[in-house]
Amino acid sequence: MLLDRYVLGPAGGNSGRGRAHIAFTDRHGGYSEDPYDFNLARHVGDQETAVAQNRALLAQALGATPESFVFLRQVHGARVALADDALLASDELTSSLREADAVVAARSDVRLTILTADCAPVLLADPAAGVIGAAHAGRPGMLAGVVPATVAAMRDLGAERIEAVIGPTVCPRCYEVPAAMREEAAGIEPVCASVTWEGTPAIDVAGGVAEQLTRHGVPLRWSRHCTVEDAALFSHRREGTTGRQAAVIWLEH
Ligand SMILES: [Zn+2]
């Protein structure tokens, strides 16, 4: 169910104040039928009731209520939403407030959640300032600058020392693209031009994200899991119709 957890901010101490927590899920241990299993997305053809049960299971595993999770309607763009009362009251599937590929918050009662199956989930925090962010960066989002936009939105909320964790992503060895697409991407983010295991043109999405974070002064950690190569993870590239794993970030009360 849970693949990895991270803590950002000072270690130890009596109070959790000043820390942010991150969790990444895998595909196992859920209520959904094959190929969905522990799928957490409502838009991929899975049964609504099973997704709701899976989300309740995730909330229980993280010691939270299902209502505290903020899900977006991800569209491969660069819009950053603010997790304020209006957004929390909006409908996940229909509200334009939720049509975004990143979300930021300066409150500890929300769990910002990104769903992926190859794209890079990027979780960010300045725990001391009490500001968190979460971004969905596939190839189009990375090239459109969703991650720098998230960093900027967090700084607008008072974040100064932001740290980031890049979650499980399709690696460049597994992400073949047409040569023209690699050329176009390299014109925007040169570091993302890469090569597959077979020697054909590829794009390194997470590498592009890492470069953008570094350029904006954000230190990062990076999951070593490739979604295509790790059978414990959902991969749209490998499977086509499949579920979505979650990347979640929240502030400790
Ligand atoms: Zn790979």
PDB file of C-alpha atoms and ligand atoms in Angstrom:
ATOM      1  CA  MET A   1       0.000   0.000   0.000  1.00  0.00           C
ATOM      2  CA  LEU A   2       2.676   2.499   1.025  1.00  0.00           C
ATOM      3  CA  LEU A   3       5.841   2.521  -1.084  1.00  0.00           C
ATOM      4  CA  ASP A   4       7.925   5.192   0.638  1.00  0.00           C
ATOM      5  CA  ARG A   5       7.634   7.877   3.274  1.00  0.00           C
ATOM      6  CA  TYR A   6       9.747  10.990   3.812  1.00  0.00           C
ATOM      7  CA  VAL A   7       9.913  13.651   6.511  1.00  0.00           C
ATOM      8  CA  LEU A   8      11.040  17.191   5.724  1.00  0.00           C
ATOM      9  CA  GLY A   9      12.174  19.567   8.446  1.00  0.00           C
ATOM     10  CA  PRO A  10      14.065  19.125  11.703  1.00  0.00           C
ATOM     11  CA  ALA A  11      14.463  15.580  13.048  1.00  0.00           C
ATOM     12  CA  GLY A  12      13.625  14.731  16.678  1.00  0.00           C
ATOM     13  CA  GLY A  13      12.176  17.185  19.187  1.00  0.00           C
ATOM     14  CA  ASN A  14       8.992  16.881  21.217  1.00  0.00           C
ATOM     15  CA  SER A  15       6.719  18.730  18.867  1.00  0.00           C
ATOM     16  CA  GLY A  16       5.972  17.871  15.305  1.00  0.00           C
ATOM     17  CA  ARG A  17       5.697  21.548  14.489  1.00  0.00           C
ATOM     18  CA  GLY A  18       7.983  22.455  11.649  1.00  0.00           C
ATOM     19  CA  ARG A  19       7.813  19.112   9.879  1.00  0.00           C
ATOM     20  CA  ALA A  20       6.151  18.008   6.666  1.00  0.00           C
ATOM     21  CA  HIS A  21       5.306  14.406   5.827  1.00  0.00           C
ATOM     22  CA  ILE A  22       5.238  12.752   2.441  1.00  0.00           C
ATOM     23  CA  ALA A  23       3.860   9.356   1.415  1.00  0.00           C
ATOM     24  CA  PHE A  24       3.920   7.543  -1.914  1.00  0.00           C
ATOM     25  CA  THR A  25       1.586   4.598  -2.523  1.00  0.00           C
ATOM     26  CA  ASP A  26       2.075   1.456  -4.605  1.00  0.00           C
ATOM     27  CA  ARG A  27      -0.565  -0.612  -6.425  1.00  0.00           C
ATOM     28  CA  HIS A  28      -1.145  -3.380  -3.878  1.00  0.00           C
ATOM     29  CA  GLY A  29      -3.590  -3.952  -1.037  1.00  0.00           C
ATOM     30  CA  GLY A  30      -6.679  -2.254  -2.454  1.00  0.00           C
ATOM     31  CA  TYR A  31     -10.331  -3.212  -3.020  1.00  0.00           C
ATOM     32  CA  SER A  32     -10.455  -2.769  -6.809  1.00  0.00           C
ATOM     33  CA  GLU A  33     -10.546  -5.550  -9.395  1.00  0.00           C
ATOM     34  CA  ASP A  34      -7.614  -6.137 -11.766  1.00  0.00           C
ATOM     35  CA  PRO A  35      -5.867  -4.121 -13.100  1.00  0.00           C
ATOM     36  CA  TYR A  36      -6.771  -1.437 -10.578  1.00  0.00           C
ATOM     37  CA  ASP A  37      -6.115  -2.989  -7.145  1.00  0.00           C
ATOM     38  CA  PHE A  38      -5.141   0.018  -4.926  1.00  0.00           C
ATOM     39  CA  ASN A  39      -6.167   2.579  -7.566  1.00  0.00           C
ATOM     40  CA  LEU A  40      -6.925   6.033  -6.133  1.00  0.00           C
ATOM     41  CA  ALA A  41      -8.249   7.797  -9.262  1.00  0.00           C
ATOM     42  CA  ARG A  42     -11.903   8.223 -10.242  1.00  0.00           C
ATOM     43  CA  HIS A  43     -11.323   8.953 -13.948  1.00  0.00           C
ATOM     44  CA  VAL A  44      -9.652   5.741 -15.125  1.00  0.00           C
ATOM     45  CA  GLY A  45     -12.621   3.356 -15.482  1.00  0.00           C
ATOM     46  CA  ASP A  46     -12.493   1.806 -12.009  1.00  0.00           C
ATOM     47  CA  GLN A  47     -15.644   1.280  -9.865  1.00  0.00           C
ATOM     48  CA  GLU A  48     -16.524   4.416  -7.828  1.00  0.00           C
ATOM     49  CA  THR A  49     -17.256   2.393  -4.696  1.00  0.00           C
ATOM     50  CA  ALA A  50     -13.918   0.598  -4.854  1.00  0.00           C
ATOM     51  CA  VAL A  51     -12.033   3.882  -5.329  1.00  0.00           C
ATOM     52  CA  ALA A  52     -13.847   5.331  -2.309  1.00  0.00           C
ATOM     53  CA  GLN A  53     -12.885   2.271  -0.258  1.00  0.00           C
ATOM     54  CA  ASN A  54      -9.271   2.591  -1.404  1.00  0.00           C
ATOM     55  CA  ARG A  55      -9.210   6.263  -0.473  1.00  0.00           C
ATOM     56  CA  ALA A  56     -10.636   5.465   2.963  1.00  0.00           C
ATOM     57  CA  LEU A  57      -7.930   2.832   3.378  1.00  0.00           C
ATOM     58  CA  LEU A  58      -5.234   5.364   2.464  1.00  0.00           C
ATOM     59  CA  ALA A  59      -6.667   7.875   4.945  1.00  0.00           C
ATOM     60  CA  GLN A  60      -6.679   5.246   7.682  1.00  0.00           C
ATOM     61  CA  ALA A  61      -3.066   4.255   6.887  1.00  0.00           C
ATOM     62  CA  LEU A  62      -1.970   7.881   7.212  1.00  0.00           C
ATOM     63  CA  GLY A  63      -4.084   8.606  10.304  1.00  0.00           C
ATOM     64  CA  ALA A  64      -6.319  11.104   8.530  1.00  0.00           C
ATOM     65  CA  THR A  65      -9.907  11.596   7.429  1.00  0.00           C
ATOM     66  CA  PRO A  66     -10.789  10.965   3.758  1.00  0.00           C
ATOM     67  CA  GLU A  67     -12.135  14.554   3.595  1.00  0.00           C
ATOM     68  CA  SER A  68      -8.680  16.026   4.301  1.00  0.00           C
ATOM     69  CA  PHE A  69      -7.258  14.770   0.983  1.00  0.00           C
ATOM     70  CA  VAL A  70      -7.226  17.354  -1.824  1.00  0.00           C
ATOM     71  CA  PHE A  71      -7.500  15.787  -5.283  1.00  0.00           C
ATOM     72  CA  LEU A  72      -7.161  17.802  -8.490  1.00  0.00           C
ATOM     73  CA  ARG A  73      -8.497  17.439 -12.025  1.00  0.00           C
ATOM     74  CA  GLN A  74      -5.064  17.119 -13.645  1.00  0.00           C
ATOM     75  CA  VAL A  75      -4.855  18.317 -17.255  1.00  0.00           C
ATOM     76  CA  HIS A  76      -1.094  18.455 -18.065  1.00  0.00           C
ATOM     77  CA  GLY A  77      -0.970  22.243 -17.684  1.00  0.00           C
ATOM     78  CA  ALA A  78       0.871  24.658 -15.419  1.00  0.00           C
ATOM     79  CA  ARG A  79      -1.976  26.147 -13.355  1.00  0.00           C
ATOM     80  CA  VAL A  80      -1.425  26.140  -9.580  1.00  0.00           C
ATOM     81  CA  ALA A  81      -4.509  25.985  -7.325  1.00  0.00           C
ATOM     82  CA  LEU A  82      -4.709  27.299  -3.765  1.00  0.00           C
ATOM     83  CA  ALA A  83      -6.173  24.940  -1.176  1.00  0.00           C
ATOM     84  CA  ASP A  84      -8.453  27.514   0.449  1.00  0.00           C
ATOM     85  CA  ASP A  85     -11.983  27.057   1.795  1.00  0.00           C
ATOM     86  CA  ALA A  86     -13.550  27.617  -1.644  1.00  0.00           C
ATOM     87  CA  LEU A  87     -11.436  24.907  -3.234  1.00  0.00           C
ATOM     88  CA  LEU A  88     -12.073  22.492  -0.375  1.00  0.00           C
ATOM     89  CA  ALA A  89     -15.826  23.003  -0.821  1.00  0.00           C
ATOM     90  CA  SER A  90     -15.671  22.461  -4.591  1.00  0.00           C
ATOM     91  CA  ASP A  91     -16.453  19.283  -6.503  1.00  0.00           C
ATOM     92  CA  GLU A  92     -13.434  17.240  -7.484  1.00  0.00           C
ATOM     93  CA  LEU A  93     -14.684  16.175 -10.897  1.00  0.00           C
ATOM     94  CA  THR A  94     -16.506  19.286 -12.130  1.00  0.00           C
ATOM     95  CA  SER A  95     -15.200  22.486 -10.473  1.00  0.00           C
ATOM     96  CA  SER A  96     -12.840  24.700 -12.479  1.00  0.00           C
ATOM     97  CA  LEU A  97     -11.070  25.450  -9.174  1.00  0.00           C
ATOM     98  CA  ARG A  98      -9.814  21.866  -9.247  1.00  0.00           C
ATOM     99  CA  GLU A  99      -8.632  21.974 -12.851  1.00  0.00           C
ATOM    100  CA  ALA A 100      -4.942  22.351 -12.089  1.00  0.00           C
ATOM    101  CA  ASP A 101      -1.718  20.377 -12.071  1.00  0.00           C
ATOM    102  CA  ALA A 102      -0.428  21.764  -8.814  1.00  0.00           C
ATOM    103  CA  VAL A 103      -1.830  22.890  -5.497  1.00  0.00           C
ATOM    104  CA  VAL A 104      -0.334  24.852  -2.613  1.00  0.00           C
ATOM    105  CA  ALA A 105      -1.480  25.357   0.982  1.00  0.00           C
ATOM    106  CA  ALA A 106      -0.530  27.186   4.159  1.00  0.00           C
ATOM    107  CA  ARG A 107      -2.608  25.063   6.551  1.00  0.00           C
ATOM    108  CA  SER A 108      -2.149  21.768   8.353  1.00  0.00           C
ATOM    109  CA  ASP A 109      -5.650  20.318   7.875  1.00  0.00           C
ATOM    110  CA  VAL A 110      -5.169  19.296   4.238  1.00  0.00           C
ATOM    111  CA  ARG A 111      -3.321  16.476   2.506  1.00  0.00           C
ATOM    112  CA  LEU A 112      -2.331  17.593  -0.961  1.00  0.00           C
ATOM    113  CA  THR A 113      -2.519  14.636  -3.331  1.00  0.00           C
ATOM    114  CA  ILE A 114      -1.201  14.054  -6.846  1.00  0.00           C
ATOM    115  CA  LEU A 115      -2.167  10.950  -8.851  1.00  0.00           C
ATOM    116  CA  THR A 116       0.229   9.469 -11.392  1.00  0.00           C
ATOM    117  CA  ALA A 117       1.127   6.418 -13.467  1.00  0.00           C
ATOM    118  CA  ASP A 118       4.475   7.514 -15.077  1.00  0.00           C
ATOM    119  CA  CYS A 119       4.393  11.326 -14.735  1.00  0.00           C
ATOM    120  CA  ALA A 120       6.541  12.885 -12.004  1.00  0.00           C
ATOM    121  CA  PRO A 121       4.813  13.722  -8.720  1.00  0.00           C
ATOM    122  CA  VAL A 122       6.706  16.557  -7.044  1.00  0.00           C
ATOM    123  CA  LEU A 123       6.092  17.351  -3.383  1.00  0.00           C
ATOM    124  CA  LEU A 124       7.474  20.511  -1.802  1.00  0.00           C
ATOM    125  CA  ALA A 125       7.546  22.130   1.620  1.00  0.00           C
ATOM    126  CA  ASP A 126       8.979  24.894   3.715  1.00  0.00           C
ATOM    127  CA  PRO A 127       7.998  23.224   6.990  1.00  0.00           C
ATOM    128  CA  ALA A 128       9.161  26.129   9.171  1.00  0.00           C
ATOM    129  CA  ALA A 129       7.007  28.567   7.199  1.00  0.00           C
ATOM    130  CA  GLY A 130       4.084  26.124   7.195  1.00  0.00           C
ATOM    131  CA  VAL A 131       3.749  26.062   3.413  1.00  0.00           C
ATOM    132  CA  ILE A 132       3.389  22.951   1.243  1.00  0.00           C
ATOM    133  CA  GLY A 133       2.897  22.243  -2.446  1.00  0.00           C
ATOM    134  CA  ALA A 134       2.283  19.311  -4.771  1.00  0.00           C
ATOM    135  CA  ALA A 135       2.708  19.186  -8.537  1.00  0.00           C
ATOM    136  CA  HIS A 136       1.931  16.762 -11.359  1.00  0.00           C
ATOM    137  CA  ALA A 137       4.700  17.036 -13.951  1.00  0.00           C
ATOM    138  CA  GLY A 138       4.415  14.873 -17.028  1.00  0.00           C
ATOM    139  CA  ARG A 139       6.278  15.832 -20.178  1.00  0.00           C
ATOM    140  CA  PRO A 140       3.859  18.679 -21.090  1.00  0.00           C
ATOM    141  CA  GLY A 141       3.602  19.993 -17.521  1.00  0.00           C
ATOM    142  CA  MET A 142       7.352  19.907 -16.971  1.00  0.00           C
ATOM    143  CA  LEU A 143       7.894  21.796 -20.249  1.00  0.00           C
ATOM    144  CA  ALA A 144       5.097  24.266 -19.390  1.00  0.00           C
ATOM    145  CA  GLY A 145       6.823  25.056 -16.087  1.00  0.00           C
ATOM    146  CA  VAL A 146       4.332  23.693 -13.551  1.00  0.00           C
ATOM    147  CA  VAL A 147       7.104  23.084 -11.013  1.00  0.00           C
ATOM    148  CA  PRO A 148       8.642  26.613 -11.088  1.00  0.00           C
ATOM    149  CA  ALA A 149       5.059  27.959 -10.938  1.00  0.00           C
ATOM    150  CA  THR A 150       4.459  25.905  -7.790  1.00  0.00           C
ATOM    151  CA  VAL A 151       7.676  27.200  -6.202  1.00  0.00           C
ATOM    152  CA  ALA A 152       6.590  30.781  -7.010  1.00  0.00           C
ATOM    153  CA  ALA A 153       3.107  30.220  -5.542  1.00  0.00           C
ATOM    154  CA  MET A 154       4.647  28.830  -2.353  1.00  0.00           C
ATOM    155  CA  ARG A 155       6.951  31.852  -2.068  1.00  0.00           C
ATOM    156  CA  ASP A 156       3.882  34.088  -2.421  1.00  0.00           C
ATOM    157  CA  LEU A 157       2.519  32.293   0.674  1.00  0.00           C
ATOM    158  CA  GLY A 158       5.702  33.076   2.626  1.00  0.00           C
ATOM    159  CA  ALA A 159       7.877  30.040   1.890  1.00  0.00           C
ATOM    160  CA  GLU A 160      11.602  30.781   1.871  1.00  0.00           C
ATOM    161  CA  ARG A 161      13.514  27.536   2.339  1.00  0.00           C
ATOM    162  CA  ILE A 162      11.675  25.058   0.146  1.00  0.00           C
ATOM    163  CA  GLU A 163      12.740  21.419  -0.133  1.00  0.00           C
ATOM    164  CA  ALA A 164      11.368  18.933  -2.677  1.00  0.00           C
ATOM    165  CA  VAL A 165      10.954  15.214  -3.210  1.00  0.00           C
ATOM    166  CA  ILE A 166      10.407  13.807  -6.718  1.00  0.00           C
ATOM    167  CA  GLY A 167       8.404  10.586  -6.556  1.00  0.00           C
ATOM    168  CA  PRO A 168       8.348   7.463  -8.761  1.00  0.00           C
ATOM    169  CA  THR A 169       8.454   8.428 -12.460  1.00  0.00           C
ATOM    170  CA  VAL A 170       9.058   6.706 -15.789  1.00  0.00           C
ATOM    171  CA  CYS A 171      12.842   6.850 -16.205  1.00  0.00           C
ATOM    172  CA  PRO A 172      14.472   8.129 -19.427  1.00  0.00           C
ATOM    173  CA  ARG A 173      15.619   4.605 -20.369  1.00  0.00           C
ATOM    174  CA  CYS A 174      11.916   3.642 -20.576  1.00  0.00           C
ATOM    175  CA  TYR A 175      10.414   6.797 -22.123  1.00  0.00           C
ATOM    176  CA  GLU A 176      10.834   6.559 -25.881  1.00  0.00           C
ATOM    177  CA  VAL A 177       9.563   9.488 -27.982  1.00  0.00           C
ATOM    178  CA  PRO A 178       9.823  10.528 -31.646  1.00  0.00           C
ATOM    179  CA  ALA A 179      13.072  12.344 -32.458  1.00  0.00           C
ATOM    180  CA  ALA A 180      11.167  15.556 -33.261  1.00  0.00           C
ATOM    181  CA  MET A 181       9.517  15.511 -29.829  1.00  0.00           C
ATOM    182  CA  ARG A 182      12.879  15.112 -28.096  1.00  0.00           C
ATOM    183  CA  GLU A 183      14.263  17.996 -30.155  1.00  0.00           C
ATOM    184  CA  GLU A 184      11.347  20.242 -29.265  1.00  0.00           C
ATOM    185  CA  ALA A 185      11.619  19.381 -25.559  1.00  0.00           C
ATOM    186  CA  ALA A 186      15.373  19.959 -25.584  1.00  0.00           C
ATOM    187  CA  GLY A 187      14.739  23.441 -26.973  1.00  0.00           C
ATOM    188  CA  ILE A 188      12.859  24.227 -23.762  1.00  0.00           C
ATOM    189  CA  GLU A 189      14.725  22.132 -21.174  1.00  0.00           C
ATOM    190  CA  PRO A 190      18.012  20.832 -22.662  1.00  0.00           C
ATOM    191  CA  VAL A 191      18.783  18.407 -19.816  1.00  0.00           C
ATOM    192  CA  CYS A 192      15.653  16.352 -20.566  1.00  0.00           C
ATOM    193  CA  ALA A 193      16.939  15.054 -23.941  1.00  0.00           C
ATOM    194  CA  SER A 194      17.901  11.430 -23.379  1.00  0.00           C
ATOM    195  CA  VAL A 195      18.223   7.909 -24.812  1.00  0.00           C
ATOM    196  CA  THR A 196      16.293   4.668 -24.141  1.00  0.00           C
ATOM    197  CA  TRP A 197      17.650   1.219 -23.255  1.00  0.00           C
ATOM    198  CA  GLU A 198      17.471   0.530 -27.023  1.00  0.00           C
ATOM    199  CA  GLY A 199      19.364   3.691 -27.967  1.00  0.00           C
ATOM    200  CA  THR A 200      16.341   5.502 -29.394  1.00  0.00           C
ATOM    201  CA  PRO A 201      15.302   9.104 -28.552  1.00  0.00           C
ATOM    202  CA  ALA A 202      13.870   9.600 -25.064  1.00  0.00           C
ATOM    203  CA  ILE A 203      12.835  12.292 -22.612  1.00  0.00           C
ATOM    204  CA  ASP A 204      13.907  12.502 -18.978  1.00  0.00           C
ATOM    205  CA  VAL A 205      10.900  14.144 -17.327  1.00  0.00           C
ATOM    206  CA  ALA A 206      12.096  13.893 -13.723  1.00  0.00           C
ATOM    207  CA  GLY A 207      15.549  15.069 -14.800  1.00  0.00           C
ATOM    208  CA  GLY A 208      13.962  18.179 -16.270  1.00  0.00           C
ATOM    209  CA  VAL A 209      12.074  18.723 -13.012  1.00  0.00           C
ATOM    210  CA  ALA A 210      15.261  18.276 -10.970  1.00  0.00           C
ATOM    211  CA  GLU A 211      17.059  20.831 -13.127  1.00  0.00           C
ATOM    212  CA  GLN A 212      14.195  23.320 -12.702  1.00  0.00           C
ATOM    213  CA  LEU A 213      14.183  22.866  -8.920  1.00  0.00           C
ATOM    214  CA  THR A 214      17.946  23.374  -8.752  1.00  0.00           C
ATOM    215  CA  ARG A 215      17.703  26.480 -10.930  1.00  0.00           C
ATOM    216  CA  HIS A 216      15.136  27.903  -8.504  1.00  0.00           C
ATOM    217  CA  GLY A 217      17.257  27.180  -5.437  1.00  0.00           C
ATOM    218  CA  VAL A 218      15.252  24.178  -4.191  1.00  0.00           C
ATOM    219  CA  PRO A 219      17.258  21.202  -2.859  1.00  0.00           C
ATOM    220  CA  LEU A 220      15.741  17.855  -3.742  1.00  0.00           C
ATOM    221  CA  ARG A 221      15.558  14.165  -3.012  1.00  0.00           C
ATOM    222  CA  TRP A 222      14.568  11.718  -5.721  1.00  0.00           C
ATOM    223  CA  SER A 223      12.807   8.334  -5.651  1.00  0.00           C
ATOM    224  CA  ARG A 224      14.832   5.612  -7.357  1.00  0.00           C
ATOM    225  CA  HIS A 225      11.713   3.769  -8.579  1.00  0.00           C
ATOM    226  CA  CYS A 226      10.937   3.695 -12.309  1.00  0.00           C
ATOM    227  CA  THR A 227       7.190   3.156 -12.806  1.00  0.00           C
ATOM    228  CA  VAL A 228       7.715   1.104 -15.978  1.00  0.00           C
ATOM    229  CA  GLU A 229      10.330  -1.199 -14.448  1.00  0.00           C
ATOM    230  CA  ASP A 230       8.822  -1.633 -10.980  1.00  0.00           C
ATOM    231  CA  ALA A 231       5.877  -4.066 -11.113  1.00  0.00           C
ATOM    232  CA  ALA A 232       4.641  -2.733  -7.751  1.00  0.00           C
ATOM    233  CA  LEU A 233       3.658   0.525  -9.448  1.00  0.00           C
ATOM    234  CA  PHE A 234       1.020   1.542 -11.975  1.00  0.00           C
ATOM    235  CA  SER A 235       2.466   2.454 -15.389  1.00  0.00           C
ATOM    236  CA  HIS A 236       0.374   3.874 -18.207  1.00  0.00           C
ATOM    237  CA  ARG A 237       3.269   3.257 -20.617  1.00  0.00           C
ATOM    238  CA  ARG A 238       3.525  -0.418 -19.673  1.00  0.00           C
ATOM    239  CA  GLU A 239      -0.160  -1.220 -19.252  1.00  0.00           C
ATOM    240  CA  GLY A 240      -2.379   1.313 -20.993  1.00  0.00           C
ATOM    241  CA  THR A 241      -5.595   0.988 -18.966  1.00  0.00           C
ATOM    242  CA  THR A 242      -4.491   0.989 -15.352  1.00  0.00           C
ATOM    243  CA  GLY A 243      -4.831   2.702 -11.980  1.00  0.00           C
ATOM    244  CA  ARG A 244      -3.076   5.674 -10.422  1.00  0.00           C
ATOM    245  CA  GLN A 245      -0.829   5.792  -7.371  1.00  0.00           C
ATOM    246  CA  ALA A 246      -0.840   8.722  -4.973  1.00  0.00           C
ATOM    247  CA  ALA A 247       1.777  11.161  -3.758  1.00  0.00           C
ATOM    248  CA  VAL A 248       0.633  12.944  -0.588  1.00  0.00           C
ATOM    249  CA  ILE A 249       2.105  15.797   1.466  1.00  0.00           C
ATOM    250  CA  TRP A 250       0.891  17.382   4.691  1.00  0.00           C
ATOM    251  CA  LEU A 251       2.100  19.490   7.602  1.00  0.00           C
ATOM    252  CA  GLU A 252       2.284  17.971  11.054  1.00  0.00           C
ATOM    253  CA  HIS A 253      -0.092  19.672  13.495  1.00  0.00           C
TER     254      HIS A 253
HETATM  255 ZN    ZN B   1      12.850   2.770 -16.466  1.00  0.00          ZN
END
